[in-house]
Short mmCIF file of C-alpha atoms and ligand atoms in Angstrom, two decimals:
data_model
loop_
_atom_site.label_atom_id
_atom_site.label_comp_id
_atom_site.label_asym_id
_atom_site.label_seq_id
_atom_site.Cartn_x
_atom_site.Cartn_y
_atom_site.Cartn_z
CA MET A 1 -19.96 -127.24 65.72
CA SER A 2 -23.19 -128.40 67.29
CA GLU A 3 -25.90 -129.91 65.13
CA THR A 4 -28.65 -128.70 67.46
CA ALA A 5 -29.25 -125.36 65.85
CA ASP A 6 -32.99 -125.89 65.91
CA ALA A 7 -33.16 -126.26 69.68
CA GLY A 8 -36.21 -124.51 71.05
CA ASP A 9 -37.85 -124.02 67.70
CA GLY A 10 -38.55 -127.42 66.28
CA ALA A 11 -37.36 -128.51 62.86
CA ALA A 12 -36.81 -125.95 60.14
CA THR A 13 -39.76 -125.95 57.80
CA ASN A 14 -40.65 -124.67 54.40
CA ALA A 15 -37.05 -123.99 53.51
CA GLY A 16 -37.73 -124.10 49.77
CA ALA A 17 -40.43 -121.46 49.87
CA GLU A 18 -38.31 -119.17 52.08
CA ALA A 19 -35.35 -119.53 49.78
CA SER A 20 -37.25 -118.26 46.77
CA ARG A 21 -38.54 -115.10 48.48
CA THR A 22 -36.95 -111.69 48.58
CA LEU A 23 -36.47 -110.03 51.94
CA TRP A 24 -39.16 -107.53 50.98
CA HIS A 25 -41.69 -109.84 49.31
CA GLY A 26 -44.62 -108.61 51.42
CA ARG A 27 -44.97 -105.31 49.58
CA PHE A 28 -44.59 -106.84 46.10
CA ALA A 29 -47.11 -108.73 44.01
CA ASP A 30 -44.48 -109.69 41.45
CA GLY A 31 -41.01 -111.15 41.90
CA PRO A 32 -37.87 -109.47 40.61
CA ALA A 33 -37.10 -109.37 36.88
CA ALA A 34 -34.07 -111.31 35.73
CA ALA A 35 -32.52 -108.06 34.55
CA LEU A 36 -32.89 -106.54 38.01
CA GLU A 37 -31.25 -109.54 39.59
CA ALA A 38 -28.41 -109.49 37.10
CA TYR A 39 -27.79 -105.80 37.61
CA THR A 40 -28.25 -105.34 41.32
CA TYR A 41 -27.19 -108.54 43.06
CA SER A 42 -23.90 -108.23 44.91
CA ILE A 43 -23.49 -111.78 46.20
CA GLY A 44 -20.88 -112.42 43.50
CA PHE A 45 -18.42 -110.25 45.39
CA ASP A 46 -19.78 -109.47 48.86
CA ILE A 47 -19.60 -113.16 49.73
CA ARG A 48 -16.12 -112.18 50.92
CA LEU A 49 -17.84 -110.52 53.86
CA ALA A 50 -19.44 -113.79 55.08
CA ARG A 51 -17.30 -114.10 58.19
CA ASP A 52 -17.86 -110.48 59.15
CA ASP A 53 -21.57 -110.58 58.42
CA ILE A 54 -21.85 -113.53 60.79
CA GLU A 55 -19.72 -111.77 63.40
CA GLY A 56 -21.92 -108.66 63.23
CA SER A 57 -25.06 -110.79 63.38
CA ARG A 58 -23.84 -112.56 66.51
CA ALA A 59 -23.33 -109.24 68.26
CA HIS A 60 -26.74 -107.98 67.15
CA VAL A 61 -28.43 -111.17 68.34
CA ARG A 62 -26.70 -110.99 71.72
CA GLY A 63 -27.80 -107.36 71.92
CA LEU A 64 -31.42 -108.32 71.21
CA GLY A 65 -31.11 -110.92 73.95
CA ARG A 66 -29.81 -108.39 76.46
CA VAL A 67 -32.88 -106.18 76.00
CA ASP A 68 -35.28 -109.16 75.98
CA LEU A 69 -36.28 -108.87 72.36
CA LEU A 70 -35.04 -112.47 72.07
CA THR A 71 -35.30 -115.12 74.78
CA ALA A 72 -32.15 -116.86 75.98
CA ILE A 73 -33.31 -119.99 74.17
CA GLU A 74 -33.78 -118.06 70.92
CA VAL A 75 -30.37 -116.44 71.28
CA ASP A 76 -28.76 -119.84 71.77
CA ALA A 77 -30.58 -121.34 68.81
CA ILE A 78 -29.63 -118.49 66.49
CA LEU A 79 -26.01 -118.38 67.66
CA THR A 80 -25.70 -122.12 67.15
CA ALA A 81 -27.16 -121.77 63.66
CA LEU A 82 -24.76 -118.91 62.90
CA ASP A 83 -21.86 -121.12 63.97
CA ARG A 84 -23.06 -123.75 61.58
CA VAL A 85 -23.42 -121.23 58.75
CA GLU A 86 -19.89 -120.03 59.42
CA THR A 87 -18.65 -123.61 59.20
CA GLU A 88 -20.49 -124.10 55.92
CA PHE A 89 -18.78 -121.04 54.47
CA ALA A 90 -15.42 -122.13 55.83
CA ASN A 91 -15.56 -125.66 54.45
CA GLY A 92 -17.19 -124.70 51.17
CA THR A 93 -20.51 -126.46 51.75
CA PHE A 94 -22.67 -123.32 51.93
CA GLU A 95 -25.22 -123.55 49.13
CA LEU A 96 -26.28 -120.25 47.62
CA GLN A 97 -29.91 -119.95 46.55
CA PRO A 98 -31.11 -117.96 43.55
CA ARG A 99 -32.66 -115.23 45.71
CA ASP A 100 -29.55 -114.72 47.84
CA GLU A 101 -29.02 -111.26 46.44
CA ASP A 102 -26.25 -110.35 48.86
CA ILE A 103 -24.33 -111.84 51.74
CA HIS A 104 -26.78 -110.46 54.31
CA THR A 105 -29.71 -112.17 52.61
CA ALA A 106 -27.80 -115.42 52.24
CA VAL A 107 -26.74 -115.58 55.89
CA GLU A 108 -30.17 -114.66 57.21
CA ARG A 109 -31.93 -117.09 54.86
CA ARG A 110 -29.71 -120.01 55.81
CA THR A 111 -29.72 -119.19 59.52
CA THR A 112 -33.51 -119.10 59.48
CA GLU A 113 -33.60 -122.49 57.75
CA LEU A 114 -31.49 -123.89 60.56
CA ALA A 115 -33.21 -121.99 63.39
CA PRO A 116 -36.63 -120.48 62.68
CA ALA A 117 -36.14 -118.08 65.57
CA ALA A 118 -33.71 -116.28 63.27
CA ALA A 119 -36.77 -114.71 61.64
CA LYS A 120 -36.36 -112.29 64.57
CA MET A 121 -32.67 -111.69 63.87
CA HIS A 122 -33.22 -108.57 61.76
CA THR A 123 -35.18 -106.83 64.52
CA GLY A 124 -34.03 -103.23 64.80
CA ARG A 125 -31.47 -103.73 62.08
CA SER A 126 -31.26 -102.79 58.42
CA ARG A 127 -28.90 -103.97 55.76
CA ASN A 128 -27.80 -100.36 55.76
CA ASP A 129 -26.20 -100.50 59.19
CA GLN A 130 -25.34 -104.15 58.61
CA VAL A 131 -23.31 -103.68 55.44
CA ALA A 132 -21.41 -100.76 56.91
CA THR A 133 -20.62 -102.92 59.95
CA ASP A 134 -19.45 -105.79 57.78
CA VAL A 135 -17.09 -103.63 55.74
CA ARG A 136 -15.73 -102.01 58.90
CA LEU A 137 -15.02 -105.39 60.50
CA TYR A 138 -13.47 -106.65 57.29
CA LEU A 139 -11.18 -103.65 56.79
CA ARG A 140 -10.20 -103.49 60.44
CA ARG A 141 -8.65 -106.93 60.00
CA GLU A 142 -7.41 -106.78 56.40
CA LEU A 143 -5.60 -103.44 56.69
CA VAL A 144 -3.43 -104.97 59.41
CA GLU A 145 -2.63 -107.89 57.10
CA VAL A 146 -1.53 -105.52 54.34
CA ALA A 147 0.55 -103.56 56.83
CA ARG A 148 2.33 -106.80 57.77
CA HIS A 149 3.31 -107.29 54.14
CA VAL A 150 4.56 -103.71 54.02
CA VAL A 151 6.73 -104.38 57.07
CA ALA A 152 8.04 -107.56 55.41
CA LEU A 153 9.17 -105.46 52.44
CA GLN A 154 10.77 -102.96 54.81
CA GLN A 155 12.69 -105.86 56.34
CA VAL A 156 13.98 -106.83 52.90
CA PHE A 157 15.26 -103.30 52.35
CA LEU A 158 16.87 -103.33 55.79
CA GLU A 159 18.71 -106.57 55.14
CA ARG A 160 19.86 -105.48 51.72
CA ALA A 161 21.03 -102.19 53.23
CA ILE A 162 23.04 -104.00 55.88
CA ASN A 163 24.63 -106.25 53.26
CA ALA A 164 25.40 -103.31 50.98
CA GLY A 165 28.22 -102.28 53.33
CA GLU A 166 30.04 -99.23 51.97
CA ALA A 167 28.98 -99.70 48.33
CA TYR A 168 27.86 -96.55 46.57
CA LEU A 169 26.20 -95.49 43.35
CA PRO A 170 25.30 -92.20 41.73
CA GLY A 171 22.38 -90.38 43.28
CA TYR A 172 20.31 -88.72 40.58
CA THR A 173 18.22 -85.61 40.21
CA HIS A 174 16.40 -85.05 36.93
CA MET A 175 17.78 -88.51 36.04
CA GLN A 176 21.22 -86.87 35.73
CA ARG A 177 24.06 -88.10 37.91
CA ALA A 178 24.23 -85.74 40.86
CA GLN A 179 26.29 -86.91 43.86
CA PRO A 180 27.45 -90.37 44.90
CA VAL A 181 25.36 -91.94 47.66
CA PRO A 182 25.75 -95.17 49.64
CA LEU A 183 23.67 -97.98 48.17
CA ALA A 184 22.34 -98.65 51.67
CA HIS A 185 21.13 -95.05 51.93
CA HIS A 186 19.32 -95.38 48.62
CA LEU A 187 17.64 -98.64 49.64
CA LEU A 188 16.60 -97.26 53.03
CA ALA A 189 14.91 -94.32 51.29
CA HIS A 190 12.31 -96.78 49.99
CA GLY A 191 12.15 -98.38 53.42
CA TRP A 192 11.24 -95.10 55.16
CA ALA A 193 8.53 -94.38 52.57
CA LEU A 194 7.03 -97.78 53.34
CA GLY A 195 7.03 -96.89 57.03
CA ARG A 196 4.71 -93.99 56.28
CA ASP A 197 2.47 -96.48 54.49
CA VAL A 198 2.20 -98.52 57.66
CA LYS A 199 1.11 -95.42 59.52
CA ARG A 200 -1.41 -94.49 56.81
CA LEU A 201 -2.87 -98.00 56.82
CA LEU A 202 -3.26 -97.89 60.59
CA ASP A 203 -4.82 -94.42 60.43
CA ALA A 204 -7.34 -95.80 57.93
CA ARG A 205 -7.92 -98.71 60.29
CA ASP A 206 -8.65 -96.24 63.06
CA ALA A 207 -11.26 -94.56 60.83
CA THR A 208 -12.95 -97.94 60.30
CA ASN A 209 -12.92 -98.74 64.00
CA GLU A 210 -16.35 -97.34 64.85
CA SER A 211 -19.61 -99.19 65.38
CA VAL A 212 -22.67 -98.31 63.31
CA LEU A 213 -25.00 -101.10 64.40
CA GLY A 214 -28.15 -99.60 65.86
CA ALA A 215 -28.37 -96.88 63.22
CA GLY A 216 -30.97 -99.05 61.50
CA ALA A 217 -31.97 -98.07 57.98
CA LEU A 218 -31.28 -94.42 58.79
CA ALA A 219 -33.08 -93.38 61.95
CA GLY A 220 -32.28 -95.81 64.73
CA SER A 221 -35.22 -97.66 66.24
CA SER A 222 -38.19 -97.40 68.58
CA LEU A 223 -36.95 -100.62 70.19
CA PRO A 224 -34.66 -100.39 73.24
CA LEU A 225 -31.44 -101.32 71.43
CA ASP A 226 -28.12 -100.45 73.06
CA PRO A 227 -25.60 -99.41 70.39
CA ASP A 228 -22.89 -98.82 73.01
CA ALA A 229 -23.13 -102.39 74.23
CA THR A 230 -23.07 -103.71 70.66
CA ALA A 231 -20.01 -101.58 69.93
CA ALA A 232 -18.27 -103.02 72.98
CA ASP A 233 -19.27 -106.55 71.96
CA LEU A 234 -17.62 -106.08 68.55
CA GLY A 235 -14.52 -104.51 70.06
CA PHE A 236 -15.21 -101.11 68.54
CA PRO A 237 -13.87 -98.35 70.80
CA ARG A 238 -16.74 -96.02 69.89
CA ARG A 239 -20.16 -95.95 68.27
CA PHE A 240 -21.76 -93.66 65.69
CA GLU A 241 -23.02 -90.30 66.90
CA ASN A 242 -25.65 -89.75 64.21
CA SER A 243 -27.64 -92.49 62.51
CA LEU A 244 -27.98 -90.64 59.18
CA ASP A 245 -24.24 -90.11 59.04
CA ALA A 246 -23.55 -93.67 60.16
CA VAL A 247 -25.24 -95.38 57.22
CA SER A 248 -24.04 -92.97 54.55
CA ASN A 249 -20.42 -92.61 55.68
CA ARG A 250 -17.87 -94.40 53.52
CA GLU A 251 -14.94 -92.14 54.32
CA PHE A 252 -13.24 -95.03 56.05
CA VAL A 253 -13.33 -96.89 52.73
CA ALA A 254 -11.89 -93.85 50.95
CA ASP A 255 -9.17 -93.55 53.60
CA SER A 256 -8.35 -97.23 53.12
CA LEU A 257 -8.26 -96.89 49.33
CA TYR A 258 -5.98 -93.87 49.64
CA ALA A 259 -3.59 -95.69 51.96
CA LEU A 260 -3.57 -98.65 49.56
CA ALA A 261 -3.09 -96.40 46.53
CA MET A 262 -0.07 -94.85 48.21
CA VAL A 263 1.41 -98.31 48.80
CA GLY A 264 0.72 -99.00 45.12
CA ILE A 265 2.55 -95.81 44.17
CA HIS A 266 5.54 -96.80 46.28
CA LEU A 267 5.63 -100.25 44.70
CA SER A 268 5.51 -98.54 41.33
CA ARG A 269 8.47 -96.30 42.17
CA ILE A 270 10.49 -99.24 43.49
CA GLY A 271 9.56 -101.14 40.33
CA GLU A 272 10.64 -98.22 38.17
CA GLU A 273 14.02 -98.13 39.86
CA PHE A 274 14.72 -101.84 39.55
CA TRP A 275 13.50 -101.63 35.98
CA LEU A 276 16.13 -98.98 35.28
CA TRP A 277 18.85 -100.69 37.30
CA SER A 278 18.34 -103.99 35.47
CA SER A 279 18.49 -102.39 32.03
CA GLY A 280 21.52 -102.98 29.82
CA GLU A 281 22.08 -99.23 29.86
CA MET A 282 22.54 -99.01 33.62
CA GLY A 283 23.50 -102.56 34.48
CA PHE A 284 23.31 -101.96 38.24
CA ALA A 285 21.25 -105.07 39.01
CA ARG A 286 20.52 -108.51 37.64
CA LEU A 287 17.16 -109.99 38.53
CA ALA A 288 17.02 -113.57 39.76
CA ASP A 289 15.64 -116.02 37.22
CA GLY A 290 12.65 -116.73 39.43
CA TYR A 291 11.69 -113.06 39.46
CA ALA A 292 12.15 -112.32 35.77
CA THR A 293 10.43 -113.48 32.59
CA GLY A 294 11.68 -114.45 29.14
CA SER A 295 10.56 -113.68 25.63
CA SER A 296 8.48 -116.04 23.52
CA MET A 297 10.55 -115.12 20.48
CA MET A 298 13.89 -113.60 21.49
CA PRO A 299 15.89 -116.31 23.23
CA GLN A 300 18.34 -113.94 24.90
CA LYS A 301 15.77 -111.78 26.72
CA LYS A 302 15.28 -111.44 30.45
CA ASN A 303 12.49 -109.06 31.34
CA PRO A 304 11.55 -107.24 34.57
CA ASP A 305 7.81 -107.96 34.43
CA ILE A 306 7.18 -107.70 38.18
CA ALA A 307 8.68 -104.22 38.13
CA GLU A 308 6.51 -103.26 35.18
CA LEU A 309 3.31 -104.63 36.68
CA ALA A 310 4.07 -102.86 39.95
CA ARG A 311 4.12 -99.71 37.85
CA GLY A 312 1.11 -100.68 35.76
CA LYS A 313 -1.12 -101.76 38.62
CA ALA A 314 -0.59 -98.46 40.43
CA GLY A 315 -2.95 -96.95 37.85
CA ARG A 316 -5.55 -99.49 38.80
CA VAL A 317 -5.40 -98.91 42.55
CA ILE A 318 -5.44 -95.15 42.06
CA GLY A 319 -8.47 -95.72 39.84
CA ASN A 320 -10.18 -97.63 42.63
CA LEU A 321 -9.80 -94.62 44.92
CA MET A 322 -11.13 -92.27 42.23
CA SER A 323 -14.04 -94.62 41.58
CA LEU A 324 -15.21 -94.42 45.18
CA LEU A 325 -14.68 -90.67 45.47
CA VAL A 326 -16.80 -90.09 42.38
CA THR A 327 -19.46 -92.46 43.71
CA LEU A 328 -19.66 -90.48 46.93
CA LYS A 329 -19.61 -86.98 45.58
CA GLY A 330 -23.23 -86.60 44.52
CA LEU A 331 -24.98 -88.69 47.13
CA PRO A 332 -27.68 -87.23 49.33
CA LEU A 333 -28.09 -88.64 52.82
CA THR A 334 -28.45 -91.50 53.63
CA TYR A 335 -28.06 -94.97 52.18
CA ASN A 336 -28.26 -95.13 48.40
CA ARG A 337 -27.62 -98.28 46.45
CA ASP A 338 -24.68 -96.50 44.80
CA LEU A 339 -22.83 -97.35 47.99
CA GLN A 340 -22.72 -100.99 46.96
CA GLU A 341 -20.01 -99.83 44.56
CA ASP A 342 -17.60 -99.43 47.47
CA LYS A 343 -16.79 -103.12 47.66
CA GLU A 344 -15.18 -104.19 44.42
CA PRO A 345 -12.63 -101.34 44.51
CA ILE A 346 -11.61 -102.20 48.06
CA PHE A 347 -11.37 -105.94 47.38
CA ASP A 348 -9.37 -105.30 44.23
CA SER A 349 -6.99 -102.85 45.86
CA LEU A 350 -6.38 -105.20 48.78
CA ASP A 351 -5.70 -108.10 46.41
CA GLN A 352 -3.49 -106.18 44.03
CA VAL A 353 -1.46 -104.41 46.67
CA THR A 354 -0.94 -107.59 48.68
CA ALA A 355 0.20 -109.57 45.64
CA GLY A 356 2.42 -106.66 44.61
CA LEU A 357 4.07 -106.40 48.02
CA ILE A 358 4.90 -110.11 48.00
CA ALA A 359 6.22 -110.12 44.44
CA VAL A 360 8.27 -106.94 44.80
CA ALA A 361 9.73 -108.19 48.09
CA GLY A 362 10.90 -111.33 46.30
CA MET A 363 12.34 -109.35 43.41
CA VAL A 364 14.25 -106.96 45.68
CA GLU A 365 15.45 -109.71 47.98
CA THR A 366 16.90 -111.84 45.18
CA ALA A 367 18.28 -109.23 42.79
CA GLU A 368 22.06 -109.25 42.45
CA PHE A 369 23.69 -105.84 42.56
CA ASP A 370 26.66 -105.05 40.34
CA LEU A 371 28.63 -102.93 42.79
CA ASP A 372 31.45 -102.30 40.31
CA ALA A 373 29.05 -100.91 37.73
CA MET A 374 27.48 -98.70 40.38
CA ALA A 375 30.85 -97.41 41.58
CA ALA A 376 32.12 -96.83 38.04
CA ALA A 377 29.05 -94.71 37.27
CA ALA A 378 29.53 -92.75 40.49
CA ASP A 379 33.27 -92.21 40.17
CA ASP A 380 33.10 -89.57 37.44
CA PRO A 381 35.11 -86.76 39.07
CA THR A 382 32.45 -84.17 38.24
CA ALA A 383 30.26 -85.89 40.84
CA GLY A 384 32.58 -84.28 43.43
CA ALA A 385 31.86 -80.72 42.22
CA THR A 386 29.67 -79.92 45.22
CA ASP A 387 32.40 -81.19 47.55
CA LEU A 388 34.85 -78.80 45.85
CA ALA A 389 32.47 -75.88 46.37
CA GLU A 390 32.12 -76.85 50.03
CA TYR A 391 35.95 -77.04 50.29
CA LEU A 392 36.09 -73.41 49.12
CA VAL A 393 33.39 -72.47 51.63
CA ARG A 394 35.61 -73.88 54.38
CA THR A 395 38.38 -71.54 53.22
CA GLY A 396 36.03 -68.56 53.60
CA VAL A 397 34.65 -68.18 50.06
CA ALA A 398 30.94 -67.31 49.82
CA PHE A 399 29.01 -70.29 48.54
CA ARG A 400 27.64 -68.39 45.52
CA ASP A 401 31.20 -67.48 44.49
CA ALA A 402 32.45 -71.02 45.19
CA HIS A 403 29.68 -72.42 42.98
CA ALA A 404 30.73 -70.13 40.13
CA ILE A 405 34.45 -70.96 40.49
CA VAL A 406 33.87 -74.71 40.40
CA GLY A 407 31.29 -74.39 37.61
CA ALA A 408 33.85 -72.55 35.49
CA ILE A 409 36.45 -75.27 36.07
CA VAL A 410 33.96 -77.97 35.04
CA ARG A 411 33.14 -75.95 31.92
CA ASP A 412 36.84 -75.60 31.10
CA SER A 413 37.46 -79.30 31.46
CA LEU A 414 34.48 -80.15 29.24
CA ALA A 415 35.64 -77.66 26.61
CA SER A 416 39.27 -78.83 26.58
CA ASP A 417 41.31 -82.01 26.93
CA ALA A 418 42.28 -81.11 30.47
CA SER A 419 41.01 -83.40 33.21
CA LEU A 420 39.01 -81.91 36.04
CA ILE A 421 41.54 -83.28 38.54
CA ASP A 422 44.44 -81.54 36.78
CA LEU A 423 42.53 -78.26 36.61
CA VAL A 424 41.70 -78.48 40.32
CA ASN A 425 45.33 -79.33 41.15
CA ASP A 426 46.53 -76.30 39.26
CA HIS A 427 43.89 -73.87 40.56
CA ASP A 428 45.27 -71.33 43.03
CA GLN A 429 42.22 -71.45 45.33
CA LEU A 430 41.99 -75.27 45.22
CA GLY A 431 45.10 -77.42 44.71
CA ALA A 432 46.18 -80.93 45.66
CA GLU A 433 44.17 -81.23 48.88
CA ALA A 434 40.98 -80.27 47.04
CA ALA A 435 41.76 -82.63 44.17
CA GLN A 436 41.77 -85.48 46.71
CA LEU A 437 38.03 -84.85 47.13
CA LEU A 438 37.48 -86.16 43.62
CA ALA A 439 38.98 -89.57 44.43
CA PRO A 440 36.61 -92.54 44.05
CA GLY A 441 34.31 -93.00 47.03
CA ARG A 442 35.55 -89.91 48.80
CA GLY A 443 32.24 -88.05 48.67
CA VAL A 444 30.29 -90.64 50.65
CA ARG A 445 33.04 -90.80 53.29
CA ASN A 446 33.10 -87.03 53.76
CA ARG A 447 29.42 -86.37 54.25
CA VAL A 448 28.44 -85.78 57.88
CA THR A 449 24.86 -84.46 57.97
CA ALA A 450 22.53 -86.52 60.16
CA GLY A 451 20.18 -88.36 57.81
CA GLY A 452 22.49 -87.56 54.90
CA ALA A 453 24.15 -89.79 52.33
CA GLY A 454 27.39 -90.32 54.25
CA LEU A 455 28.82 -93.55 55.58
CA GLY A 456 29.07 -92.04 59.06
CA PRO A 457 25.45 -90.92 59.52
CA LEU A 458 24.31 -94.08 57.75
CA VAL A 459 25.31 -96.21 60.74
CA ASP A 460 22.91 -94.29 62.94
CA GLN A 461 20.20 -94.25 60.26
CA ARG A 462 20.34 -98.03 59.90
CA ASP A 463 19.86 -98.45 63.63
CA ARG A 464 16.96 -96.04 63.67
CA PHE A 465 15.35 -97.76 60.71
CA ALA A 466 15.72 -101.18 62.31
CA ALA A 467 14.09 -99.82 65.46
CA ALA A 468 11.26 -98.27 63.44
CA VAL A 469 10.57 -101.57 61.67
CA GLN A 470 10.57 -103.36 65.00
CA ALA A 471 8.15 -100.78 66.42
CA HIS A 472 5.78 -101.29 63.47
CA ARG A 473 5.91 -105.03 64.03
CA ALA A 474 5.12 -104.68 67.73
CA GLU A 475 2.24 -102.29 66.93
CA LEU A 476 0.74 -104.74 64.44
CA ASP A 477 1.19 -107.69 66.80
CA ALA A 478 -0.71 -105.79 69.47
CA LEU A 479 -3.66 -105.41 67.10
CA THR A 480 -4.19 -109.11 66.49
N1 LIG B 1 -25.72 -105.14 48.89
C1 LIG B 1 -25.98 -103.90 49.52
C2 LIG B 1 -24.71 -103.05 49.57
O1 LIG B 1 -23.68 -103.60 49.40
C3 LIG B 1 -26.45 -104.13 50.90
C4 LIG B 1 -27.31 -103.05 51.43
C5 LIG B 1 -28.60 -103.05 50.73
N2 LIG B 1 -29.47 -102.10 51.31
C6 LIG B 1 -30.58 -101.70 50.69
N3 LIG B 1 -31.31 -100.84 51.29
N4 LIG B 1 -30.91 -102.17 49.52
O2 LIG B 1 -24.74 -101.85 49.77
#
């Protein structure tokens, strides 16, 4: 970065005095109370927007230059200073001052120290359109990063599904064994849900992808700003249509929090399943040592803490969405300081969901499945009851009657010592061919419905899922 940020303006002067002023000092005889500072300052968290605040400022400065509100020399000086400020943030040498109440104040204060012409930088701009711009730029980038982690987890499910071969386990409804399903089919179910998350994240990104610079505090400006040109400069495909709406709209944050909450819910449901599978009662999976924890007291324990935190943290990310919705519900137009409360929820949800995606991906990737335990749980002959009813349907029996016939046989076998297979063998409408349907693994081989839990349709499903994951990846690559 160049050290000539002051070009055209002489050396920065009076930096100390500037640093101790508020942005609005002119109107005030007294400085802010300590309690006001403690309660209202947002620099503690919005410092995460530094890069985006600088990016938005560059575009605004270039815009001021295009309409001759800044000279070319002033534009150069301010842009050079902004580069330097960005470097200071990047290498950790940026020094916050006590009156840097938020990131916008800090960047403008430091830029003006380096290039006095930056006193003109806020021309035609308000922190109201500035903060909305910053958050939009930030989310536009970060939502893509989260989506990449979602795709990485999809890839883990795909690979585990491929390696699962023809293994099967009980499918459950109401947590009662229902029908056997291929393990791969079960794993891909989570994968498809994650694919919808990618779409939701990108839809939220689309909602963020709109320029609000030029809206000013709420009314635009009497100066000849060009919001369309600024939008183009920042790579936004469109600009705001209404300045009042532009500075009060946080729906794109709500959309983002919803998309993130839904990822959190999916992580929770995956966690729940691995939590059950790794229990002694089910014994379908053993977690890798690196992805499990021990007990401080009970030497034998191995605990699924990632799974539990995936479940626990879902409450938190749902809470972040609720927090913003409640903040928004009573607000009159336009900017109200309440809107500052949009940032911590979004930062927290991004952090928690990202960490969760990485941890859950590791847990799923390294867990060892006990295929024998899964098969043994699925091989209970009653799991083939639906197949028996469908056998009767093929012989011309109405399904409702078939259901009743098979139900009665199951009831008989439960009430007596007779095995279901023997009862089916001896039944005049069923017999030996039907009894074959109760053989281990037969159910998953017989199922033919496209998208269903059969080994045949599964081949096609796996291909389609692999293609969908690849399409997500290409879509994300095109955005960065
Ligand atoms: N820190 C503020 C926020 O995050 C920036 C905007 C302040 N605007 C104002 N008019 N006080 O919302």
